[in-house]
Short mmCIF file of C-alpha atoms and ligand atoms in Angstrom, two decimals:
data_model
loop_
_atom_site.label_atom_id
_atom_site.label_comp_id
_atom_site.label_asym_id
_atom_site.label_seq_id
_atom_site.Cartn_x
_atom_site.Cartn_y
_atom_site.Cartn_z
CA UNK A 28 -1.89 16.17 -20.75
CA UNK A 29 1.37 14.27 -20.37
CA UNK A 30 2.02 10.98 -18.61
CA UNK A 31 3.36 11.53 -15.13
CA UNK A 32 5.95 8.82 -15.59
CA UNK A 33 7.34 8.82 -19.12
CA UNK A 34 6.27 12.33 -20.05
CA UNK A 35 4.72 11.31 -23.34
CA UNK A 36 1.58 13.07 -24.52
CA UNK A 37 -1.45 10.99 -23.64
CA UNK A 38 -3.62 9.60 -26.40
CA UNK A 39 -7.38 9.79 -26.59
CA UNK A 40 -7.59 6.24 -25.23
CA UNK A 41 -6.34 7.18 -21.82
CA UNK A 42 -8.42 10.37 -21.72
CA UNK A 43 -11.64 8.53 -22.31
CA UNK A 44 -11.16 5.59 -20.05
CA UNK A 45 -13.85 3.56 -18.32
CA UNK A 46 -13.13 5.41 -15.10
CA UNK A 47 -14.44 8.91 -14.61
CA UNK A 48 -11.14 10.31 -13.56
CA UNK A 49 -8.29 10.69 -15.89
CA UNK A 50 -5.38 8.24 -15.53
CA UNK A 51 -2.20 10.10 -14.54
CA UNK A 52 -0.31 7.55 -16.63
CA UNK A 53 -0.39 6.98 -20.40
CA UNK A 54 -1.90 3.76 -21.81
CA UNK A 55 1.54 2.20 -22.32
CA UNK A 56 2.76 2.83 -18.77
CA UNK A 57 -0.57 1.64 -17.38
CA UNK A 58 -0.18 -1.58 -19.33
CA UNK A 59 3.32 -2.04 -17.91
CA UNK A 60 1.88 -1.76 -14.42
CA UNK A 61 -0.19 -4.83 -15.23
CA UNK A 62 -2.81 -4.72 -12.52
CA UNK A 63 -4.30 -8.08 -11.73
CA UNK A 64 -6.22 -8.81 -8.57
CA UNK A 65 -5.21 -11.98 -6.80
CA UNK A 66 -4.92 -13.42 -3.34
CA UNK A 67 -1.63 -14.73 -2.03
CA UNK A 68 -0.71 -16.26 1.29
CA UNK A 69 2.21 -15.08 3.43
CA UNK A 70 2.82 -16.51 6.87
CA UNK A 71 -0.76 -17.80 6.99
CA UNK A 72 -2.19 -14.39 6.11
CA UNK A 73 -4.39 -14.16 3.06
CA UNK A 74 -3.37 -10.99 1.22
CA UNK A 75 -5.19 -9.37 -1.63
CA UNK A 76 -2.77 -7.85 -4.17
CA UNK A 77 -2.86 -6.09 -7.53
CA UNK A 78 0.69 -5.67 -8.80
CA UNK A 79 3.86 -7.62 -9.08
CA UNK A 80 6.47 -5.43 -7.40
CA UNK A 81 9.21 -6.06 -9.97
CA UNK A 82 7.41 -4.14 -12.73
CA UNK A 83 6.87 -0.48 -13.44
CA UNK A 84 5.26 -0.39 -9.99
CA UNK A 85 8.69 -0.60 -8.37
CA UNK A 86 10.11 2.33 -10.32
CA UNK A 87 7.04 4.41 -9.56
CA UNK A 88 7.09 3.51 -5.90
CA UNK A 89 10.80 4.37 -5.52
CA UNK A 90 10.35 7.66 -7.28
CA UNK A 91 7.41 8.45 -5.01
CA UNK A 92 8.84 7.22 -1.73
CA UNK A 93 12.56 7.74 -2.09
CA UNK A 94 12.68 10.73 -4.46
CA UNK A 95 9.75 12.36 -2.67
CA UNK A 96 7.72 12.77 -5.84
CA UNK A 97 4.31 13.54 -4.23
CA UNK A 98 2.74 14.11 -7.66
CA UNK A 99 2.64 10.34 -8.18
CA UNK A 100 0.21 9.82 -5.28
CA UNK A 101 -2.82 8.88 -7.46
CA UNK A 102 -0.98 6.55 -9.76
CA UNK A 103 -1.06 3.47 -7.55
CA UNK A 104 -4.71 3.25 -6.70
CA UNK A 105 -6.03 4.40 -10.03
CA UNK A 106 -8.81 2.01 -11.07
CA UNK A 107 -8.70 0.29 -7.67
CA UNK A 108 -9.99 2.92 -5.32
CA UNK A 109 -13.63 2.52 -6.37
CA UNK A 110 -13.33 -1.26 -5.92
CA UNK A 111 -11.96 -0.74 -2.35
CA UNK A 112 -14.66 1.78 -1.41
CA UNK A 113 -17.38 -0.62 -2.53
CA UNK A 114 -15.92 -3.92 -1.43
CA UNK A 115 -14.83 -2.66 1.99
CA UNK A 116 -17.72 -0.38 2.77
CA UNK A 117 -18.18 -0.29 6.58
CA UNK A 118 -14.53 -1.29 7.27
CA UNK A 119 -11.93 0.87 9.02
CA UNK A 120 -8.72 1.46 7.11
CA UNK A 121 -5.48 0.65 8.97
CA UNK A 122 -2.30 1.82 7.25
CA UNK A 123 0.92 0.04 8.17
CA UNK A 124 2.80 2.81 10.06
CA UNK A 125 6.12 4.00 8.75
CA UNK A 126 8.99 5.35 10.82
CA UNK A 127 8.79 8.96 12.04
CA UNK A 128 12.29 9.49 10.60
CA UNK A 129 11.17 8.40 7.10
CA UNK A 130 8.04 10.56 7.26
CA UNK A 131 10.14 13.59 8.21
CA UNK A 132 12.57 12.99 5.36
CA UNK A 133 9.72 12.74 2.86
CA UNK A 134 7.66 15.53 4.23
CA UNK A 135 4.57 13.41 3.70
CA UNK A 136 3.07 10.14 4.87
CA UNK A 137 3.26 8.11 1.66
CA UNK A 138 0.49 5.69 2.46
CA UNK A 139 -1.92 8.30 3.71
CA UNK A 140 -1.39 10.37 0.62
CA UNK A 141 -1.74 7.36 -1.64
CA UNK A 142 -5.01 6.44 0.09
CA UNK A 143 -6.51 9.94 0.03
CA UNK A 144 -9.45 8.82 -2.14
CA UNK A 145 -10.37 5.80 -0.02
CA UNK A 146 -13.48 6.77 1.90
CA UNK A 147 -13.07 4.37 4.84
CA UNK A 148 -12.68 5.67 8.36
CA UNK A 149 -9.04 5.65 9.41
CA UNK A 150 -7.65 3.68 12.35
CA UNK A 151 -5.90 5.95 14.75
CA UNK A 152 -3.49 4.94 17.50
CA UNK A 153 -1.39 2.48 15.54
CA UNK A 154 2.38 3.09 15.56
CA UNK A 155 5.82 1.65 15.59
CA UNK A 156 7.36 1.06 19.03
CA UNK A 157 10.85 1.87 17.94
CA UNK A 158 12.41 3.39 14.83
CA UNK A 159 13.47 0.17 13.14
CA UNK A 160 14.20 0.49 9.45
CA UNK A 161 12.50 -2.21 7.51
CA UNK A 162 14.83 -3.01 4.61
CA UNK A 163 17.51 -5.71 4.43
CA UNK A 164 16.62 -7.65 7.51
CA UNK A 165 17.78 -11.06 8.64
CA UNK A 166 15.44 -13.53 10.28
CA UNK A 167 16.16 -12.31 13.77
CA UNK A 168 15.53 -8.69 12.81
CA UNK A 169 12.33 -9.62 11.01
CA UNK A 170 11.06 -11.20 14.20
CA UNK A 171 11.84 -7.97 16.05
CA UNK A 172 9.93 -6.13 13.32
CA UNK A 173 6.91 -8.31 13.91
CA UNK A 174 6.89 -7.25 17.55
CA UNK A 175 7.47 -3.56 16.78
CA UNK A 176 3.91 -2.32 16.33
CA UNK A 177 1.46 -1.15 18.96
CA UNK A 178 -2.23 -0.19 18.84
CA UNK A 179 -3.60 2.11 21.52
CA UNK A 180 -6.89 3.10 19.99
CA UNK A 181 -10.56 2.21 20.49
CA UNK A 182 -12.14 -1.14 19.72
CA UNK A 183 -12.80 -1.58 16.04
CA UNK A 184 -15.25 -3.49 13.99
CA UNK A 185 -14.05 -4.66 10.62
CA UNK A 186 -10.61 -3.52 9.47
CA UNK A 187 -8.86 -3.41 6.14
CA UNK A 188 -5.12 -3.51 6.75
CA UNK A 189 -3.27 -1.79 3.95
CA UNK A 190 0.35 -1.60 2.71
CA UNK A 191 2.06 -0.65 -0.53
CA UNK A 192 4.23 -3.75 -0.90
CA UNK A 193 4.66 -7.05 0.87
CA UNK A 194 8.07 -8.77 0.82
CA UNK A 195 8.74 -10.82 3.90
CA UNK A 196 5.41 -9.95 5.44
CA UNK A 197 7.02 -8.81 8.73
CA UNK A 198 5.46 -5.34 8.93
CA UNK A 199 2.00 -6.53 7.86
CA UNK A 200 2.25 -9.41 10.30
CA UNK A 201 3.31 -7.07 13.12
CA UNK A 202 0.52 -4.61 12.41
CA UNK A 203 -1.96 -7.49 12.10
CA UNK A 204 -1.13 -8.83 15.58
CA UNK A 205 -1.07 -5.35 17.10
CA UNK A 206 -4.74 -4.69 16.23
CA UNK A 207 -6.12 -8.19 16.15
CA UNK A 208 -7.32 -8.27 19.77
CA UNK A 209 -9.36 -5.14 19.19
CA UNK A 210 -11.07 -6.01 15.98
CA UNK A 211 -13.94 -8.25 14.87
CA UNK A 212 -12.46 -9.08 11.46
CA UNK A 213 -9.33 -8.14 9.49
CA UNK A 214 -8.76 -8.23 5.75
CA UNK A 215 -5.31 -7.60 4.41
CA UNK A 216 -4.47 -5.75 1.19
CA UNK A 217 -1.06 -5.04 -0.18
CA UNK A 218 -1.05 -3.24 -3.52
CA UNK A 219 2.03 -5.13 -4.65
CA UNK A 220 3.84 -8.31 -3.76
CA UNK A 221 7.40 -9.34 -4.30
CA UNK A 222 7.58 -12.96 -5.16
CA UNK A 223 11.25 -13.29 -4.18
CA UNK A 224 11.66 -12.84 -0.48
CA UNK A 225 8.37 -14.53 0.43
CA UNK A 226 8.26 -17.78 2.39
CA UNK A 227 11.49 -17.36 4.34
ZN1 ZN B 6 3.77 6.92 -19.80
#
């Protein structure tokens, strides 16, 4: 089997890993991903994260999201999915909604596909109000972004709010406030964080 990213033949080491499932990446690429669980704080929200965005994670995410490389779907949560299933047992999973336009272009919902193996019940009824694109926003536009999510579903118990990367925190914040009134407890997890761009 070859590494999904660099194409090198995988060594024995990656085939007999601690996890039952085979890593889609080779040992070297996995090392470059450098997964390390930590909690950061953005706009008063405590966010659990695993990767620094400016690493191999970024290249993989761009290839997956912007080059529509669906095959990479299991790369991001490899080694983390079991932890999430255990740690957040009994929680609902709320994925930060992406724009309909982007979903159409990709032909898949990138977060849903990425989270396929997470066994938590999905939150339904969460969406963007208007088709705002999230990148390159000034302060004013970020505030609009925070107000651009709506939840029209049933009352929820505990919720795990999930995104692939946090930069300014606007979309996570917006989603957080959209569901807050209908939840008992919310935990926030963003697989990666971008250190530049935070706190402004
Ligand atoms: Zn590789």
